[in-house]
PDB file of C-alpha atoms in Angstrom:
ATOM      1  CA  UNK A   6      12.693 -14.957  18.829  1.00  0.00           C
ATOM      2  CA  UNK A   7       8.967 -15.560  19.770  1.00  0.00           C
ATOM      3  CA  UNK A   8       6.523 -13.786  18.725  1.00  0.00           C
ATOM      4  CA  UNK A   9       3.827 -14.301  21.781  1.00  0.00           C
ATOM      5  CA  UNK A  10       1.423 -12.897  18.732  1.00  0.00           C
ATOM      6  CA  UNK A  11       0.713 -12.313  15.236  1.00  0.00           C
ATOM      7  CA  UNK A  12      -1.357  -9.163  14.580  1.00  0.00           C
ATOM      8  CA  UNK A  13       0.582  -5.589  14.283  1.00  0.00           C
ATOM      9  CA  UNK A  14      -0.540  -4.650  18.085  1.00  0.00           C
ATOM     10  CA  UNK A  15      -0.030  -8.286  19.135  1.00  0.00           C
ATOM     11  CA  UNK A  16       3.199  -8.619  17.743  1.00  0.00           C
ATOM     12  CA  UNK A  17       4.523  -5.245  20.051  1.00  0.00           C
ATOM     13  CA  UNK A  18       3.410  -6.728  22.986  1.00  0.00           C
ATOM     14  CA  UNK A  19       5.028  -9.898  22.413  1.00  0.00           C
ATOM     15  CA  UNK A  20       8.163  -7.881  21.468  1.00  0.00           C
ATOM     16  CA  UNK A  21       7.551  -5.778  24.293  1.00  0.00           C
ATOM     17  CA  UNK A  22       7.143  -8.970  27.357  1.00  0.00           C
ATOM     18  CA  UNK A  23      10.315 -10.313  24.983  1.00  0.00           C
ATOM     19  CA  UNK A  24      12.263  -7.289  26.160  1.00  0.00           C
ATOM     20  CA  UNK A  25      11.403  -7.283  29.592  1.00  0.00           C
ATOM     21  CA  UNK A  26      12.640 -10.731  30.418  1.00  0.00           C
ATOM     22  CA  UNK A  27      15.464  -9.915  28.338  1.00  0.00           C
ATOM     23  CA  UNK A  28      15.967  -6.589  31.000  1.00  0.00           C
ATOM     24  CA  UNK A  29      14.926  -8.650  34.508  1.00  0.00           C
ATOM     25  CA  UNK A  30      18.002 -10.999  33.416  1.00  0.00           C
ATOM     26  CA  UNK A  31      16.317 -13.896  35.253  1.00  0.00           C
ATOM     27  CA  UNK A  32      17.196 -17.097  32.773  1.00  0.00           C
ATOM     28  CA  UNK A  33      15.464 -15.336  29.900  1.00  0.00           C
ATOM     29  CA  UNK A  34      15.667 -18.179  27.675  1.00  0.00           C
ATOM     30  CA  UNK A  35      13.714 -20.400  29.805  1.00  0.00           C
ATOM     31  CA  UNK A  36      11.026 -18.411  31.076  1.00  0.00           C
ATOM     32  CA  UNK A  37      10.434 -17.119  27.507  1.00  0.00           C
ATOM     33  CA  UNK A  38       9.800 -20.637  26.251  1.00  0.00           C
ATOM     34  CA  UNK A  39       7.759 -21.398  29.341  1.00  0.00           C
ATOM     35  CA  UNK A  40       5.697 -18.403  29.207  1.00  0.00           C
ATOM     36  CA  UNK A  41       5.157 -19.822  25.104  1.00  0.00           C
ATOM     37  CA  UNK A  42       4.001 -23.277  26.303  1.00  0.00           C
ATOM     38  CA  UNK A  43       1.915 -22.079  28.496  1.00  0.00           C
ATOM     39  CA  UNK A  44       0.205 -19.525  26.092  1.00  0.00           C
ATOM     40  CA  UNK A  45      -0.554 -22.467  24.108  1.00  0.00           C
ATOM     41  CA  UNK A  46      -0.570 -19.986  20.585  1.00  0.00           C
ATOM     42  CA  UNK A  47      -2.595 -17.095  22.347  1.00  0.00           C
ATOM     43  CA  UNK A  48      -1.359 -13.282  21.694  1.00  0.00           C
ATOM     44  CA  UNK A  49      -0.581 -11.437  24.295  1.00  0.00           C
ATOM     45  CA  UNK A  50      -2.598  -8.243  24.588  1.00  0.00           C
ATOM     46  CA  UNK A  51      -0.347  -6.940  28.069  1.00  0.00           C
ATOM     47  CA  UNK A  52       1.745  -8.013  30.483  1.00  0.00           C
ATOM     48  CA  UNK A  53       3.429  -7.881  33.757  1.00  0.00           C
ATOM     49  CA  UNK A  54       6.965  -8.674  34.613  1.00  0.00           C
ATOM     50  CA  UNK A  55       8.342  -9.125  38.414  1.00  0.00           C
ATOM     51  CA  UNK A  56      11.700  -9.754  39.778  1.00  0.00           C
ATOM     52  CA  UNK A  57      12.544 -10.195  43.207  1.00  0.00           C
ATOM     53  CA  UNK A  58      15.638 -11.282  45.126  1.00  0.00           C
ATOM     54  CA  UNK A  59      15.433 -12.122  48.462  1.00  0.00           C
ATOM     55  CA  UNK A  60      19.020 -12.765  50.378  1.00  0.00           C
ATOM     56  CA  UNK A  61      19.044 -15.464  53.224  1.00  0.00           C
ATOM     57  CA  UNK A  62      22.356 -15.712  54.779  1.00  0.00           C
ATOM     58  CA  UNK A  63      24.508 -15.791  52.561  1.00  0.00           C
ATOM     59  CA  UNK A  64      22.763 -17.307  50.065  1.00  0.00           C
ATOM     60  CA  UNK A  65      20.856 -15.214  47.511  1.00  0.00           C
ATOM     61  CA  UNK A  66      17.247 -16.415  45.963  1.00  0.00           C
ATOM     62  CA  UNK A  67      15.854 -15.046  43.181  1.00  0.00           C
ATOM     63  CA  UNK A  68      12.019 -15.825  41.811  1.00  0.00           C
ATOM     64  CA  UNK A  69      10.272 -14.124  38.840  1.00  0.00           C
ATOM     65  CA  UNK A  70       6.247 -14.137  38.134  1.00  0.00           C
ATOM     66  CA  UNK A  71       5.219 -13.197  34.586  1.00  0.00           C
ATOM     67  CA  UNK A  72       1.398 -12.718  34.047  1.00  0.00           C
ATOM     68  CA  UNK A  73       0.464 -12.251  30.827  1.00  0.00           C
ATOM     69  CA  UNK A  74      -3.099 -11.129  29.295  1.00  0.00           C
ATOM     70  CA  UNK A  75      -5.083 -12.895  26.590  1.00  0.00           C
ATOM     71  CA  UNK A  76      -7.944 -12.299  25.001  1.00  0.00           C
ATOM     72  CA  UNK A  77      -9.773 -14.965  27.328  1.00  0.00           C
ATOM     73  CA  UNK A  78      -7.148 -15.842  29.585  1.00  0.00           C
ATOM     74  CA  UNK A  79      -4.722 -15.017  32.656  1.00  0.00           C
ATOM     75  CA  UNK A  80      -1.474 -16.626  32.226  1.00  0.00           C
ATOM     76  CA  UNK A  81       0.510 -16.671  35.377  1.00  0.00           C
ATOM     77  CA  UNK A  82       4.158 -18.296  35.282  1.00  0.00           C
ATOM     78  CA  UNK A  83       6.517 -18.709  38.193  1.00  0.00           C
ATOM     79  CA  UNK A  84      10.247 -19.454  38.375  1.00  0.00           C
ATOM     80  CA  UNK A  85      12.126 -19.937  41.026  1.00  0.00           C
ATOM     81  CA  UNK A  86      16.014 -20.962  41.468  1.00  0.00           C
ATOM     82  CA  UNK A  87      17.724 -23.214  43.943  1.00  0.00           C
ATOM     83  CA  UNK A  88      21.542 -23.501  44.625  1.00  0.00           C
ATOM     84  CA  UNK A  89      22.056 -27.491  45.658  1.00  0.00           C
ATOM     85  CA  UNK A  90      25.222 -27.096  46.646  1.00  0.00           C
ATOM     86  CA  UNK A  91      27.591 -24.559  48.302  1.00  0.00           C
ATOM     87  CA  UNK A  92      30.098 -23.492  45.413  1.00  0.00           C
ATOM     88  CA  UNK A  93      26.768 -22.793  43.223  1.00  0.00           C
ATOM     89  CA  UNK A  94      27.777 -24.390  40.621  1.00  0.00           C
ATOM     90  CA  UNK A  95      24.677 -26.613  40.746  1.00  0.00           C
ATOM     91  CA  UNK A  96      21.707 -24.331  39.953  1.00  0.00           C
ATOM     92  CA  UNK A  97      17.815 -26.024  39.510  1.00  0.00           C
ATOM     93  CA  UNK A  98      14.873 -23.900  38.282  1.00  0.00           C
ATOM     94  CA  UNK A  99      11.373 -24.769  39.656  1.00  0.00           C
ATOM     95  CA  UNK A 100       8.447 -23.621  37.196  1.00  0.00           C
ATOM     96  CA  UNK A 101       4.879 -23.337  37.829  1.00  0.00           C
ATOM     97  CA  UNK A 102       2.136 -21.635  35.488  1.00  0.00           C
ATOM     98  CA  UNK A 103      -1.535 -21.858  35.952  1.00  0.00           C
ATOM     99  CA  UNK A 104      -3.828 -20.412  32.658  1.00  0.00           C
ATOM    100  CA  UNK A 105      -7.218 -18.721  34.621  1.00  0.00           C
ATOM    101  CA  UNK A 106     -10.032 -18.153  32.113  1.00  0.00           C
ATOM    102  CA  UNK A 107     -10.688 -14.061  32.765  1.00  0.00           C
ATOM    103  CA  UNK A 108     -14.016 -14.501  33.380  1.00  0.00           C
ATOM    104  CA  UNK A 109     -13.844 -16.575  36.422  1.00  0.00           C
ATOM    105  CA  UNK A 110     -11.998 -13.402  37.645  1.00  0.00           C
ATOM    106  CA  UNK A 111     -13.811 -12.251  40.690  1.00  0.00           C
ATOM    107  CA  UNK A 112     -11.469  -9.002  41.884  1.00  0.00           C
ATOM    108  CA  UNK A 113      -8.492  -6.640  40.883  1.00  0.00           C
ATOM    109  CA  UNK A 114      -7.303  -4.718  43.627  1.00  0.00           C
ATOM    110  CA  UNK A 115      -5.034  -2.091  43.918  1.00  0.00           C
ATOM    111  CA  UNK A 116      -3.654  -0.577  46.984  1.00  0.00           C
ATOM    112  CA  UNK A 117      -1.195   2.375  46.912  1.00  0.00           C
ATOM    113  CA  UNK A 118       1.333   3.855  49.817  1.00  0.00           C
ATOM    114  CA  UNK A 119       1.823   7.915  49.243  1.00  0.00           C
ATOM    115  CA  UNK A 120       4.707   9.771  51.215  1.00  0.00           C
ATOM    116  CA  UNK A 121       3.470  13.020  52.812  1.00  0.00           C
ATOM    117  CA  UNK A 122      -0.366  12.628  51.936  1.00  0.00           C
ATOM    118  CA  UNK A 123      -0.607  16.515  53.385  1.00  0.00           C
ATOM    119  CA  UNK A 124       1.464  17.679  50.956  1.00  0.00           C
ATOM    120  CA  UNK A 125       0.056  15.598  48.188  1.00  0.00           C
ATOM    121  CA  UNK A 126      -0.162  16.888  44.543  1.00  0.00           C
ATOM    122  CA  UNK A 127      -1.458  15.441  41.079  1.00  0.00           C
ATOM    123  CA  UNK A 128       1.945  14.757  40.082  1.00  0.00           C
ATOM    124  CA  UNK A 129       3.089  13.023  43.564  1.00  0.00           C
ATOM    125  CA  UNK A 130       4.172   9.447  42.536  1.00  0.00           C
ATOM    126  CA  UNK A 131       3.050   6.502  43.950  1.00  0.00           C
ATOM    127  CA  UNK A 132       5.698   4.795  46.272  1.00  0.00           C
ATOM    128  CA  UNK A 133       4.679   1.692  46.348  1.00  0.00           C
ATOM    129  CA  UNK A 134       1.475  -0.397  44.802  1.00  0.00           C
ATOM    130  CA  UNK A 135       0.182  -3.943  45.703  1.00  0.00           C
ATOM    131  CA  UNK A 136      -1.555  -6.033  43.118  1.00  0.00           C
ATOM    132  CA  UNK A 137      -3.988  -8.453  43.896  1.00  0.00           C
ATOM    133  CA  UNK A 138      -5.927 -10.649  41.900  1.00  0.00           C
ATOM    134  CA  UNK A 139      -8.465 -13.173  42.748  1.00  0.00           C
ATOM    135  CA  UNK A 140     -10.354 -15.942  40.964  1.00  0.00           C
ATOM    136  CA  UNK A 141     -10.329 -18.789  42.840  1.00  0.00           C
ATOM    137  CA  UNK A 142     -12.251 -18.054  46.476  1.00  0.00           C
ATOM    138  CA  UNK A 143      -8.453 -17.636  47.928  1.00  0.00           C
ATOM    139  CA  UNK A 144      -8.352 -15.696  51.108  1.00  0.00           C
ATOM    140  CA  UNK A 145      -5.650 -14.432  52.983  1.00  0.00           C
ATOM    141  CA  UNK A 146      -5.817 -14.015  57.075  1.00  0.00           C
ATOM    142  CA  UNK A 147      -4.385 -11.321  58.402  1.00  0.00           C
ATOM    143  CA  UNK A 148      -4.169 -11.936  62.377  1.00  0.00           C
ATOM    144  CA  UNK A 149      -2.691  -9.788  65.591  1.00  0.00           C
ATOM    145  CA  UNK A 150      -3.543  -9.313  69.107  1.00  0.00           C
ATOM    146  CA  UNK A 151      -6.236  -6.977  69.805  1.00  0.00           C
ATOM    147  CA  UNK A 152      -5.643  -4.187  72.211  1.00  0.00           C
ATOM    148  CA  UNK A 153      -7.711  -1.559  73.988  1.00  0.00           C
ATOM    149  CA  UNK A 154      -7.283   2.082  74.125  1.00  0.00           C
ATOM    150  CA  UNK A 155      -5.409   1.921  77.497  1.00  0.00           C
ATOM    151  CA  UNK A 156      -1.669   2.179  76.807  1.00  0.00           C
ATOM    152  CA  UNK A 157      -1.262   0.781  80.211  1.00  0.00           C
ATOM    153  CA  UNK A 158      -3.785  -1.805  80.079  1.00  0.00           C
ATOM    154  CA  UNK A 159      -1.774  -5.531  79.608  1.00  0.00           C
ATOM    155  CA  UNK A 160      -4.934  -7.780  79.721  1.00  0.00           C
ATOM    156  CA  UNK A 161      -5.227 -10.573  77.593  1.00  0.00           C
ATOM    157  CA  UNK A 162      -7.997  -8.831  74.307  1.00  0.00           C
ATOM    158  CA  UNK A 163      -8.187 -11.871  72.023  1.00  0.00           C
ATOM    159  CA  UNK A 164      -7.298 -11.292  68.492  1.00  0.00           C
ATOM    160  CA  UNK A 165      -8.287  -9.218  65.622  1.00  0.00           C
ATOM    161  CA  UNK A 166      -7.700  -9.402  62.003  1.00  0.00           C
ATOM    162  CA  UNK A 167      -8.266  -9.261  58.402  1.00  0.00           C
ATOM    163  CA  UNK A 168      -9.755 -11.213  55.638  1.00  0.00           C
ATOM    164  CA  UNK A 169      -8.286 -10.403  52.077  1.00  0.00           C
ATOM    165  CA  UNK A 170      -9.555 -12.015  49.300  1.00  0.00           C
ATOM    166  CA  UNK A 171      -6.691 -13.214  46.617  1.00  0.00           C
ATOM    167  CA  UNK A 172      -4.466 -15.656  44.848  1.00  0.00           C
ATOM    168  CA  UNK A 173      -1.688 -13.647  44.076  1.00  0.00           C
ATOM    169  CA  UNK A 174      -0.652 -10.520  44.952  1.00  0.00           C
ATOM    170  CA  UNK A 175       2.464  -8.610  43.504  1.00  0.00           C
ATOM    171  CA  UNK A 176       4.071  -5.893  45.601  1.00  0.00           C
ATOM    172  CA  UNK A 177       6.076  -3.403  43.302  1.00  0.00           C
ATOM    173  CA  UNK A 178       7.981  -0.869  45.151  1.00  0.00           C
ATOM    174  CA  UNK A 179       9.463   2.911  43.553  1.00  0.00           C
ATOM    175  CA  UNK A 180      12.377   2.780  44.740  1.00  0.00           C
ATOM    176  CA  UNK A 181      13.410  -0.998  44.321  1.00  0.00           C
ATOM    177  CA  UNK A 182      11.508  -1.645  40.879  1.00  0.00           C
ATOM    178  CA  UNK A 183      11.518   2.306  39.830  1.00  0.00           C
ATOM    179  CA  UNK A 184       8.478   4.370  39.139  1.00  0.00           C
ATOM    180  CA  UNK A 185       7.724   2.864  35.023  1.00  0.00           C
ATOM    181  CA  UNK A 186       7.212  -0.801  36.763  1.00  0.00           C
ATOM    182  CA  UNK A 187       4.671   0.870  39.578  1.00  0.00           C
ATOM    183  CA  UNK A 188       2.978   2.284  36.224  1.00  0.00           C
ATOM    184  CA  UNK A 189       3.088  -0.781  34.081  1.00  0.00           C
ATOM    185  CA  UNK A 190       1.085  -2.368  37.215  1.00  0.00           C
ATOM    186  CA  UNK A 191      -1.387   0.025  36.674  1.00  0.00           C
ATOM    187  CA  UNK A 192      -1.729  -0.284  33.262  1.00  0.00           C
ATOM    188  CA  UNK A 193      -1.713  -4.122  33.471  1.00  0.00           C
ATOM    189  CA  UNK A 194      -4.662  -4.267  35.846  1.00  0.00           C
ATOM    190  CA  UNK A 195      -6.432  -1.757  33.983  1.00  0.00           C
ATOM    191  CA  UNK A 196      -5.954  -4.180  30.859  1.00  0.00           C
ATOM    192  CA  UNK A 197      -7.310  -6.802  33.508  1.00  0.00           C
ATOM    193  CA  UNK A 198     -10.749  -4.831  34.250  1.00  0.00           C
ATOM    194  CA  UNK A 199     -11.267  -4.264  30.660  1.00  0.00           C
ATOM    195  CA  UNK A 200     -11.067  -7.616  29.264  1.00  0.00           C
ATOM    196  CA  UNK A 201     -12.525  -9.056  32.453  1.00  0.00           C
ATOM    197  CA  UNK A 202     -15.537  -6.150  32.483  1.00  0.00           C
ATOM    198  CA  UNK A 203     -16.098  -7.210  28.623  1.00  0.00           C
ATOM    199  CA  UNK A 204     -16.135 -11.187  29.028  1.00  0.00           C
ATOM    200  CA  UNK A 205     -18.545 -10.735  32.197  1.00  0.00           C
ATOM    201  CA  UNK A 206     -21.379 -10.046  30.005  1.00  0.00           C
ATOM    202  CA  UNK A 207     -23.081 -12.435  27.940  1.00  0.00           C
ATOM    203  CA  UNK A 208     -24.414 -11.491  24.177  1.00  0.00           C
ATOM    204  CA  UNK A 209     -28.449 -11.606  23.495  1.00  0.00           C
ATOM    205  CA  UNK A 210     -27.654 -14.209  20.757  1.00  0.00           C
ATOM    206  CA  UNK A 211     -25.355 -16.185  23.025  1.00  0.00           C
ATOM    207  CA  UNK A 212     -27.080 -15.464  26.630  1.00  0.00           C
ATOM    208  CA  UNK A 213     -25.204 -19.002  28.299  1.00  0.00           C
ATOM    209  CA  UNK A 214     -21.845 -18.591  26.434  1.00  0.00           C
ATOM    210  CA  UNK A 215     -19.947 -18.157  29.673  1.00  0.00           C
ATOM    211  CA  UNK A 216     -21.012 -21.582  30.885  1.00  0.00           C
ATOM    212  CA  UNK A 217     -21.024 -23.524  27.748  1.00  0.00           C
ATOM    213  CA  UNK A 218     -17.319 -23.816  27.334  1.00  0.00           C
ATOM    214  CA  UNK A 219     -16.630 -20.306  25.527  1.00  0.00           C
ATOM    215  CA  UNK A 220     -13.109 -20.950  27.088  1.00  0.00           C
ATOM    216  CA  UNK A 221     -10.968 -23.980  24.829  1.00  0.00           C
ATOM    217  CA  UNK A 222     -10.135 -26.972  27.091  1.00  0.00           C
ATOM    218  CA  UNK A 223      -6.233 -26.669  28.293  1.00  0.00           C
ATOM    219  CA  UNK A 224      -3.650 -29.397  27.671  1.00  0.00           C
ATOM    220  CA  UNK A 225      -2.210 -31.033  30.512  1.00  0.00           C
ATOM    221  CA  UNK A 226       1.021 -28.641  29.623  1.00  0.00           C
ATOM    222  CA  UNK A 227      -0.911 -25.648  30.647  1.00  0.00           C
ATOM    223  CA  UNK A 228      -2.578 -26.654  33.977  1.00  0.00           C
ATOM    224  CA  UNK A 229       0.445 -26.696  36.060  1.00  0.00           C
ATOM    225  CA  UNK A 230      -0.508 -25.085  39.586  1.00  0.00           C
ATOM    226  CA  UNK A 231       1.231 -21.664  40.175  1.00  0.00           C
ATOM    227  CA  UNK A 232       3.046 -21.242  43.191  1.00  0.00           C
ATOM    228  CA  UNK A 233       1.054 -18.571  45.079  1.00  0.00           C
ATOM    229  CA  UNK A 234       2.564 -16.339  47.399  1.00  0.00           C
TER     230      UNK A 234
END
């Protein structure tokens, strides 16, 4: 089994990412060794594990995104699966990882849905929690047809939107993930701001460290684009 570190807390996290691929069930194996390669020897200090299965038809599609924390880097790796021919018996895996130096991390945003926010309590949990992450200048547009207070009114009012800023965003529902994997979000992001809120300042004794190269050069291994969604 890999390790994915080498110090005592190191070493649980690694046992603890190799335990949730083992539990998503999603070609475990392979991602595992991916998710290695791509870590080229870095520990992993937290990590996030998503599943999703989207059904088309009657074909079902399945695509996992593991982002894992080092000390100076964001490693994202994506997996999807294709069925090339109609019995299934011919399966392909697509794999993308991309390895973003946590300092070029510009935003961590969390948005949360509550049921009944006027009966809301302390220990109310969180239905549903989006995760977004930028570093790259990403944006998403968000665009719909403007309308006017009139209910009755059916002139033409342009459009209106929004701008979010990301390049990925994970959407981790309650009731189809279950409430630990809305918490393990949390607790991932907050891992995020912490090593990202630490690396953002430079030392007295090194006051240009960001710029010059703090971050090891990546292999060609490691800078495979990630399939954003």
């Amino acid at each position: 089994m890999n390790s994915f570190g080498t110090t005592a807390h190191q070493g649980t996290q690694g046992h603890n990412l190799q335990a949730a691929l083992q539990r998503a069930g999603f070609y475990p194996l392979l991602v595992s060794d991916v998710v290695e390669d791509a870590l080229d020897g870095r520990a992993c200090l937290s990590h996030l594990v998503h599943l999703e299965t989207h059904f088309d038809r009657t074909e079902v599609h399945r695509h996992i995104t593991v982002l894992v924390l080092t000390e100076d880097m964001l490693v994202i790796t994506h997996v999807d699966d294709q069925q090339l021919d109609d019995e299934g018996e011919q399966m392909v895996a697509q794999v993308s990882t991309e390895s973003v130096p946590v300092s070029q991390i510009r935003s961590v945003v969390l948005s949360y849905v509550y049921s009944q926010p006027q009966n809301y309590k302390p220990s109310d949990p969180v239905r549903e929690l989006t995760l977004s992450i930028a570093w790259s200048g990403g944006q998403r547009v968000d665009v719909g047809p403007a309308a006017c207070g009139d209910p009755q009114c059916d002139a033409d009012h342009g459009y209106t939107g929004t701008i979010a800023q990301e390049d990925i965003a994970l959407r981790i529902s309650a009731e189809a993930d279950g409430l630990q994997a809305v918490q393990d979000a949390k607790s991932f992001a907050r891992a995020v701001r912490a090593v990202n809120t630490s690396s953002a300042a430079p030392t007295d004794t090194e006051p240009h460290s960001l710029e010059r190269g703090r971050f090891p050069s990546l292999s060609p291994k490691s800078s495979r684009g990630h399939h954003r969604r």
